[in-house]
PDB file of C-alpha atoms and ligand atoms in Angstrom:
ATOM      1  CA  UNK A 341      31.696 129.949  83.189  1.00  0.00           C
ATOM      2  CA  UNK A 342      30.898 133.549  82.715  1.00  0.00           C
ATOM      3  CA  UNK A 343      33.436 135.974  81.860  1.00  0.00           C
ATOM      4  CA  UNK A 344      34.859 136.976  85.628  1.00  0.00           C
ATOM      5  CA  UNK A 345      34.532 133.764  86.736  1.00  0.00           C
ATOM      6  CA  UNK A 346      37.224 132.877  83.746  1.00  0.00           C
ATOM      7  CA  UNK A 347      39.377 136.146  85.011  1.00  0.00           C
ATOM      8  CA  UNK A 348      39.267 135.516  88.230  1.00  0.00           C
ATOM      9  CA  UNK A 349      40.835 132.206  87.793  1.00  0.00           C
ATOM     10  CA  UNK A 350      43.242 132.836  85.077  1.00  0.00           C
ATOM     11  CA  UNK A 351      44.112 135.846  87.506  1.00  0.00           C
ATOM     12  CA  UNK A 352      44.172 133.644  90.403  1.00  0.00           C
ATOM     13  CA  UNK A 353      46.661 130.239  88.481  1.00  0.00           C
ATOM     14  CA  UNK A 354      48.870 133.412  87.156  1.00  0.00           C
ATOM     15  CA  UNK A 355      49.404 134.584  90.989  1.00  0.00           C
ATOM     16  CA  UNK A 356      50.154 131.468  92.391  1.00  0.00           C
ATOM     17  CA  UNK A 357      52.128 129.386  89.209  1.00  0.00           C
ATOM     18  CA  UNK A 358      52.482 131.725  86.673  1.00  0.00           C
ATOM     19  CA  UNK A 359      50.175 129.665  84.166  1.00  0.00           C
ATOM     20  CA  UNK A 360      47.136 128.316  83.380  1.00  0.00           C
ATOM     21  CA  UNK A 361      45.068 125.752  81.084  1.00  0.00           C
ATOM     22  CA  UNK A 362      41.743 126.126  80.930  1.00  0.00           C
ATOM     23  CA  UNK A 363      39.594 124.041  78.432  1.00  0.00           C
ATOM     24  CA  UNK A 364      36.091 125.617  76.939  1.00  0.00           C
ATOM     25  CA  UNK A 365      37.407 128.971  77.561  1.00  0.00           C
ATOM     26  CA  UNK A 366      37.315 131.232  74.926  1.00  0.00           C
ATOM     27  CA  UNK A 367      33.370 132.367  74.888  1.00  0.00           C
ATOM     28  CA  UNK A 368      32.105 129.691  71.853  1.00  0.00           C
ATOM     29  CA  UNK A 369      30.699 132.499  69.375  1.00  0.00           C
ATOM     30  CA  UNK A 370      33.952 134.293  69.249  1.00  0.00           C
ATOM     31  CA  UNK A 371      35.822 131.171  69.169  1.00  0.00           C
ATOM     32  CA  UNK A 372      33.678 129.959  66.410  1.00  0.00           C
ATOM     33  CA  UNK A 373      34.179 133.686  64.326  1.00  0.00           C
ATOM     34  CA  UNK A 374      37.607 133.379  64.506  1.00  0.00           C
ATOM     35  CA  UNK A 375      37.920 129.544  63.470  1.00  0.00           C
ATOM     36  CA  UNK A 376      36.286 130.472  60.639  1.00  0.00           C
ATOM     37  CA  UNK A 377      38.128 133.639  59.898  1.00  0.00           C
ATOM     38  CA  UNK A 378      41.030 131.817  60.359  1.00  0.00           C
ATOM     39  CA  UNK A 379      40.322 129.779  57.293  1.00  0.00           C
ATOM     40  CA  UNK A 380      39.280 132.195  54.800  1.00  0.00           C
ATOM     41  CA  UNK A 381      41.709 134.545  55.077  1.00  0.00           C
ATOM     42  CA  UNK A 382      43.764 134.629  51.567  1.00  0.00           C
ATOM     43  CA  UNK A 383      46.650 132.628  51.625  1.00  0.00           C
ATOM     44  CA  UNK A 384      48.719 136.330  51.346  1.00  0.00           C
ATOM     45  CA  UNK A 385      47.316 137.499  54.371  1.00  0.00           C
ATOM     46  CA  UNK A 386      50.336 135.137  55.909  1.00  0.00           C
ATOM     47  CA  UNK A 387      53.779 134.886  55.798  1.00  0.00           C
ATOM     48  CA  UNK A 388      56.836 133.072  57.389  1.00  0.00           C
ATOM     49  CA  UNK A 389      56.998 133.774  60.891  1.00  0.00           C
ATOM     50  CA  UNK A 390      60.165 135.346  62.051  1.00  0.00           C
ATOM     51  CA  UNK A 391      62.700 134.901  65.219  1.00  0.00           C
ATOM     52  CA  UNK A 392      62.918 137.432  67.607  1.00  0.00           C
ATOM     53  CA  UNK A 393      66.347 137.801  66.798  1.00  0.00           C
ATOM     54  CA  UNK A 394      67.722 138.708  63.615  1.00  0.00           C
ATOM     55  CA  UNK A 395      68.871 135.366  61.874  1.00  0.00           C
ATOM     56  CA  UNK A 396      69.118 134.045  58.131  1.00  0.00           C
ATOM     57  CA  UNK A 397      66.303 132.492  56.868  1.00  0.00           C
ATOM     58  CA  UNK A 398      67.376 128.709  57.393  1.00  0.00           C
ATOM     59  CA  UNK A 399      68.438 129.189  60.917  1.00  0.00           C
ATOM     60  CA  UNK A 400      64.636 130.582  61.367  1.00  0.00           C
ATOM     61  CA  UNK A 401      63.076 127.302  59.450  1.00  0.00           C
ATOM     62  CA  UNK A 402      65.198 124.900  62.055  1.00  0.00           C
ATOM     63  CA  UNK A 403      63.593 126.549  64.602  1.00  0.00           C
ATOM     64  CA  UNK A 404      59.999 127.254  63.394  1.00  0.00           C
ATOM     65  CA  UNK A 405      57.947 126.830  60.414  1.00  0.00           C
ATOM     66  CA  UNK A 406      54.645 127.821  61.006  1.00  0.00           C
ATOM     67  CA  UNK A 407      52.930 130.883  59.555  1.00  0.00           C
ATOM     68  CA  UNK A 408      50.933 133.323  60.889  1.00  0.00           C
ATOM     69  CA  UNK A 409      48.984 136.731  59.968  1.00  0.00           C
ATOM     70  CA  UNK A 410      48.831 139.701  62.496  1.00  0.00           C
ATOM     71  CA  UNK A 411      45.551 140.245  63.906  1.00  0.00           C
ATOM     72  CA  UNK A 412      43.613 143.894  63.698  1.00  0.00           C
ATOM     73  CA  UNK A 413      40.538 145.920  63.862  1.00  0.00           C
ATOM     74  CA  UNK A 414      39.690 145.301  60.568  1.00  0.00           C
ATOM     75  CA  UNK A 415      38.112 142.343  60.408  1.00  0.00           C
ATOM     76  CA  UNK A 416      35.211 141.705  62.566  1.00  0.00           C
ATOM     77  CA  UNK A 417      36.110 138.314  64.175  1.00  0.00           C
ATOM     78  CA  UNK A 418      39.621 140.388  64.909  1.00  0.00           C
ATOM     79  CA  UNK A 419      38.000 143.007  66.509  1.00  0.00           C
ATOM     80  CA  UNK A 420      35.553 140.879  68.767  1.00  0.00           C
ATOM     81  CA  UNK A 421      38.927 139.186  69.667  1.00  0.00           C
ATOM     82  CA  UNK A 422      40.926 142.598  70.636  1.00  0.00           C
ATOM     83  CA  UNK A 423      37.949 143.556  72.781  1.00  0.00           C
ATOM     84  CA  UNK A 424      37.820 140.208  74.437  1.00  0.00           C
ATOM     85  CA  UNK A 425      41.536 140.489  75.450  1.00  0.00           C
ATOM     86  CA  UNK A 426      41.383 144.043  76.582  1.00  0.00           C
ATOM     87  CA  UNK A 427      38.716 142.817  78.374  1.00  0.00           C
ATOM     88  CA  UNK A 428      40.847 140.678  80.112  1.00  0.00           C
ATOM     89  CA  UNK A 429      43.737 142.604  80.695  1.00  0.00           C
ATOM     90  CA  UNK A 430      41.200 145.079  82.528  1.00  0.00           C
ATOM     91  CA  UNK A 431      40.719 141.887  84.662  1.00  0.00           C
ATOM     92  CA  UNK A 432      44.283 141.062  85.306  1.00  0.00           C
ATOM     93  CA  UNK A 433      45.166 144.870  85.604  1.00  0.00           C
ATOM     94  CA  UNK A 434      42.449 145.039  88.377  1.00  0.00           C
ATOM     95  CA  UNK A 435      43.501 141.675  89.602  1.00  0.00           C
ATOM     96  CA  UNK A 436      47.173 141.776  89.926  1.00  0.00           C
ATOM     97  CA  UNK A 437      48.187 145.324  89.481  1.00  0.00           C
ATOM     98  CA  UNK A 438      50.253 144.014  86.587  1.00  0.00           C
ATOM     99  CA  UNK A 439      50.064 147.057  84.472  1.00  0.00           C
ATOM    100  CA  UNK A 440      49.554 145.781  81.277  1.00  0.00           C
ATOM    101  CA  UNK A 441      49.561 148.189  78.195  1.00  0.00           C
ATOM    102  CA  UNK A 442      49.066 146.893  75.079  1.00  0.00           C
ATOM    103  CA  UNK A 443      48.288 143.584  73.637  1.00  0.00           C
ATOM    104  CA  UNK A 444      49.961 142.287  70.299  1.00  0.00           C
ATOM    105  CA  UNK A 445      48.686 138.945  68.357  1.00  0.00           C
ATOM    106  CA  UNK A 446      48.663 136.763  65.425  1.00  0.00           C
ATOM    107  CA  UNK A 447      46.869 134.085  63.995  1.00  0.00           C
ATOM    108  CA  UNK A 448      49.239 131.070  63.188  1.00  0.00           C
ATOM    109  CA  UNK A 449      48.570 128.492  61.040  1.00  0.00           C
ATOM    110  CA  UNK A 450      50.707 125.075  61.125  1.00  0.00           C
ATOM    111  CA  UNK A 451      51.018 122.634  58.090  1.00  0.00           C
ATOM    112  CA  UNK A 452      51.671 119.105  58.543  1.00  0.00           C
ATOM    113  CA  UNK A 453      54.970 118.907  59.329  1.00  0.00           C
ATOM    114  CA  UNK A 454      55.500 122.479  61.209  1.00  0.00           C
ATOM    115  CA  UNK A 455      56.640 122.830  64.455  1.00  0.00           C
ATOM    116  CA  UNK A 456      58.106 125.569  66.821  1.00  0.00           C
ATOM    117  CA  UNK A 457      61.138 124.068  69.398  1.00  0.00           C
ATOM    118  CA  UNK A 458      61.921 125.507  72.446  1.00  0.00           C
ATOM    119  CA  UNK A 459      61.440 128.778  73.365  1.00  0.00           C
ATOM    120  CA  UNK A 460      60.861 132.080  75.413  1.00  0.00           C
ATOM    121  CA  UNK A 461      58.893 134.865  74.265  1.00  0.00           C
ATOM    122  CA  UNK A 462      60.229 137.231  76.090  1.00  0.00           C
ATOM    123  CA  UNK A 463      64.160 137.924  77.595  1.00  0.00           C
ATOM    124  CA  UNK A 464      64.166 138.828  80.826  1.00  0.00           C
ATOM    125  CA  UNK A 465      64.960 142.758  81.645  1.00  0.00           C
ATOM    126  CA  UNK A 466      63.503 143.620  78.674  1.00  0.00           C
ATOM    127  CA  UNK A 467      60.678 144.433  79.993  1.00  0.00           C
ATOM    128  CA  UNK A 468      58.794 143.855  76.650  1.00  0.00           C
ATOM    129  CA  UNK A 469      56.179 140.659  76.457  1.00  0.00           C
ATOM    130  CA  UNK A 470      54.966 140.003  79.873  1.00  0.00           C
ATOM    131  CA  UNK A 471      52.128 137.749  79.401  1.00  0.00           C
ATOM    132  CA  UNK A 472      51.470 135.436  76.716  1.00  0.00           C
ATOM    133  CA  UNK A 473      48.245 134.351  75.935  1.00  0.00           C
ATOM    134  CA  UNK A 474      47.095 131.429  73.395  1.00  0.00           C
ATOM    135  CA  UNK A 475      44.117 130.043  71.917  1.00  0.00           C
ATOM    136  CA  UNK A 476      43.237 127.085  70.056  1.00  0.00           C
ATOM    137  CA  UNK A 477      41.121 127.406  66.603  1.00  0.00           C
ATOM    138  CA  UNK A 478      40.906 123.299  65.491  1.00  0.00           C
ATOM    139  CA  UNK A 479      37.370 122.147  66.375  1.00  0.00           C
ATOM    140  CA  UNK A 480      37.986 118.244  65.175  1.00  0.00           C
ATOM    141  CA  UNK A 481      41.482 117.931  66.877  1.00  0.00           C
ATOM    142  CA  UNK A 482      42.372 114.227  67.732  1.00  0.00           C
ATOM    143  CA  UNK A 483      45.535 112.692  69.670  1.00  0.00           C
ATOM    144  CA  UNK A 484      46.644 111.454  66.476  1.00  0.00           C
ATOM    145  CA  UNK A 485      47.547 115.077  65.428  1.00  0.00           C
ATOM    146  CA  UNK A 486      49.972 116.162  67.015  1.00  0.00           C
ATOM    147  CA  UNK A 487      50.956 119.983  67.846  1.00  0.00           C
ATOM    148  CA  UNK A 488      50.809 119.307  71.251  1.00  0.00           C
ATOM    149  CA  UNK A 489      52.304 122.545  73.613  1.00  0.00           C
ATOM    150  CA  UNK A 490      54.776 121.598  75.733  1.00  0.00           C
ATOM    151  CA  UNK A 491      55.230 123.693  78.917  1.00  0.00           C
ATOM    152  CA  UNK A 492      58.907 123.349  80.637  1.00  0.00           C
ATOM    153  CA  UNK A 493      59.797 124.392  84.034  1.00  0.00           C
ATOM    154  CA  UNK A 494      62.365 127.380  83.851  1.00  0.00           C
ATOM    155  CA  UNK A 495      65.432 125.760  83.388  1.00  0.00           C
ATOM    156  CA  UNK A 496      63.897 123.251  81.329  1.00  0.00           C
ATOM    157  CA  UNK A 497      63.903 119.083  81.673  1.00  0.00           C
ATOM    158  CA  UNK A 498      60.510 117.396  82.080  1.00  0.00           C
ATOM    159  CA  UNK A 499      57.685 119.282  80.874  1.00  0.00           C
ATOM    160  CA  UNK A 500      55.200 120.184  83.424  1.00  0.00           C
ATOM    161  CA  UNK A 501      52.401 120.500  80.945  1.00  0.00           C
ATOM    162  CA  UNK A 502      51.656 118.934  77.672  1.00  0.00           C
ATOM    163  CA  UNK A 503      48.468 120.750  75.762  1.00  0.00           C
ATOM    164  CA  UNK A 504      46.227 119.613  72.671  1.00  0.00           C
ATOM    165  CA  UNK A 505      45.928 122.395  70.557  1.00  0.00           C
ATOM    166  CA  UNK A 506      41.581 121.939  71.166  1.00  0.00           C
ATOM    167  CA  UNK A 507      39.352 124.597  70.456  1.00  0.00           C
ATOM    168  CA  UNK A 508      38.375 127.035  72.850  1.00  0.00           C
ATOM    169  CA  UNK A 509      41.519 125.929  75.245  1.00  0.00           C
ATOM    170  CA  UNK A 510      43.200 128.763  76.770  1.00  0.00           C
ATOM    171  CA  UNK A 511      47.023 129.287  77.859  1.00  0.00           C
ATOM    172  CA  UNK A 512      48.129 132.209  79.689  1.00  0.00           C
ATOM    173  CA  UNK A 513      51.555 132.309  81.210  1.00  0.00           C
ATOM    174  CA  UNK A 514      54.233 134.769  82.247  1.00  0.00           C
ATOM    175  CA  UNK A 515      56.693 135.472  78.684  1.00  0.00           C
ATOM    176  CA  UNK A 516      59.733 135.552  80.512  1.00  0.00           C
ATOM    177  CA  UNK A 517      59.481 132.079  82.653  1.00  0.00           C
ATOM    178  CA  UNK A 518      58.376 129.623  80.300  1.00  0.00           C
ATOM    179  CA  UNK A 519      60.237 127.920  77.558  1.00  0.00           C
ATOM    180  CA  UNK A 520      57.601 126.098  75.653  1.00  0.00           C
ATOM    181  CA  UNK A 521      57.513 124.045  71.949  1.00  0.00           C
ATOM    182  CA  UNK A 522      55.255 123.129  69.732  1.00  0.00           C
ATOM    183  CA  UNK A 523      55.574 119.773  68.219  1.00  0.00           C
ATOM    184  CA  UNK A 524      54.992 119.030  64.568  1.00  0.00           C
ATOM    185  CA  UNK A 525      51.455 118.861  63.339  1.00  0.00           C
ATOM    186  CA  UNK A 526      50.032 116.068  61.796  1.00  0.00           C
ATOM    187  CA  UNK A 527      47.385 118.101  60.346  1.00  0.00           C
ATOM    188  CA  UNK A 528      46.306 121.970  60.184  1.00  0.00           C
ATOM    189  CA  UNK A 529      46.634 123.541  63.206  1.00  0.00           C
ATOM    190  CA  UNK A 530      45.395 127.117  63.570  1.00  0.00           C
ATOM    191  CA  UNK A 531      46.059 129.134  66.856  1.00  0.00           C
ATOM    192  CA  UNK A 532      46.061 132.248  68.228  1.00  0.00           C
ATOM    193  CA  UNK A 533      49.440 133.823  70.370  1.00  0.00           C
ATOM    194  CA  UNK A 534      49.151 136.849  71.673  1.00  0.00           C
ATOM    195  CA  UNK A 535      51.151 138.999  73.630  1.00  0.00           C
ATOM    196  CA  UNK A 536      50.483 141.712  76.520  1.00  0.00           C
ATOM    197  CA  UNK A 537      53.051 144.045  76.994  1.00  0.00           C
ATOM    198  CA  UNK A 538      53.907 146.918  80.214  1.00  0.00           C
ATOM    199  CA  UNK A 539      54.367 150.377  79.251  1.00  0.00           C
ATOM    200  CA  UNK A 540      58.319 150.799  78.641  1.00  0.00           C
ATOM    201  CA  UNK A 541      58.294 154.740  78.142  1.00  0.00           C
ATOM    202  CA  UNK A 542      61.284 156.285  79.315  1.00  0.00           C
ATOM    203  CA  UNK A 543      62.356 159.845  78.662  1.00  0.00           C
ATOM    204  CA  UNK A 544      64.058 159.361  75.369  1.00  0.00           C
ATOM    205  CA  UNK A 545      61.849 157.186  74.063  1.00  0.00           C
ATOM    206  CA  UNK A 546      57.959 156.804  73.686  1.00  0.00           C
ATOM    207  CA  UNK A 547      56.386 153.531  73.786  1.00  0.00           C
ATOM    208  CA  UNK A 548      53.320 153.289  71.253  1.00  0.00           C
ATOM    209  CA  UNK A 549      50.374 151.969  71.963  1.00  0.00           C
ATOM    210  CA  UNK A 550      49.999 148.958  69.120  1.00  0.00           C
TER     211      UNK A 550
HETATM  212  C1  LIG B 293      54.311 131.255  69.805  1.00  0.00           C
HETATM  213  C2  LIG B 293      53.922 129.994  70.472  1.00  0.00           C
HETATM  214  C3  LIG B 293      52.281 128.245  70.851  1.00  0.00           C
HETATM  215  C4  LIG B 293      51.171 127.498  70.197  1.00  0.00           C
HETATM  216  O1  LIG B 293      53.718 131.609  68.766  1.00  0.00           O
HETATM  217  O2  LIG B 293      55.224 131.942  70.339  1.00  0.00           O
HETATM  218  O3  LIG B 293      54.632 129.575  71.342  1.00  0.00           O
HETATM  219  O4  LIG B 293      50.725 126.500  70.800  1.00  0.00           O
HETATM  220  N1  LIG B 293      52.763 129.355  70.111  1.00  0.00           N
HETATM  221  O5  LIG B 293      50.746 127.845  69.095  1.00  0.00           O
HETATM  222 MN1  LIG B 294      55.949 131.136  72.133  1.00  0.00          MN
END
């Protein structure tokens, strides 16, 4: 599938569901760059992901325990990465007029055990994260490992989509519908989540680009 091909139909599941799952996505060298980056990186490179809001640290480990390291220019697999996805928010942009501004994203590494329960990345009205986008980094992933992706309707119940967290699978959905979980790993699980995000300048307040 050659780059468009993959925006148009990301662009095209976004319009008419508001997600999308799309296996052998992420182009395999960059995929590959990354998987390995992923693993080399010194252990101090990551900390304890936080909550969006503030909360002590326990409350934060019931709710997730994975940890994850933000992603720059300064690495080359990062940067390949950041021009892939401003690659693609050109595509969307052009797409779907959704105005996206800047892009935000982390590496996030899972230990047996870690998990992330239910959910949004984004609050509605905010008007922070719009579109979330994740990638899978675990080349020998079996069903046996857990870390499955749940995807839940809007108001929750049944999950309409369960994902194995295989590489080069990519999820893109709207930040403000979605609750979603990850269920505890059975074994390393990297990933990438990343973030797009409008333009919420106002008059008082200037909104940086990240
Ligand atoms: C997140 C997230 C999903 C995943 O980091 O907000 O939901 O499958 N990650 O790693
Ligand atoms: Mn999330």
């Amino acid at each position: 599938m050659s780059s468009s091909e993959l925006f148009d139909r990301i662009a095209h599941e976004i319009y008419q569901q508001g997600y999308c799952v799309i296996r052998q996505a992420l182009p395999e060298k960059l995929g590959m760059a990354l998987a390995r980056e992923v693993r080399t990186l010194p252990d101090d490179r990551f900390s304890r992901a936080g909550i969006g809001r503030q909360a002590d640290y326990q409350n934060v480990e019931a709710i997730r325990r994975d940890e994850i390291c933000w992603i720059d220019n300064s690495t080359p697999a990062g940067q390949e990465w950041l021009l892939w996805t401003d690659g693609l928010k050109q595509a969307l942009n052009r797409r779907l007029f959704l105005g996206l501004f800047s892009f935000e994203s982390h590496y996030a590494h899972y230990r047996e055990g870690d998990f992330y329960k239910v959910h949004l990345d984004a609050f509605r009205g905010q008007q922070n994260r719009v579109l979330t986008v994740v990638t899978y980094l675990n080349p020998d992933w079996t069903d046996n490992d857990g870390g499955e992706l749940l995807i839940y309707p809007e108001k929750s119940g049944v999950p309409l989509l369960t994902v194995q967290p295989e590489f080069g699978t990519l999820v893109v959905f709207l930040s403000e519908e979605f609750p979603h979980e990850v269920l505890p790993a059975r074994a390393d699980r990297y990933s990438i989540a990343g973030w797009y995000r409008i333009n919420t300048s106002d008059r008082n307040r200037v909104d940086p680009e990240l």
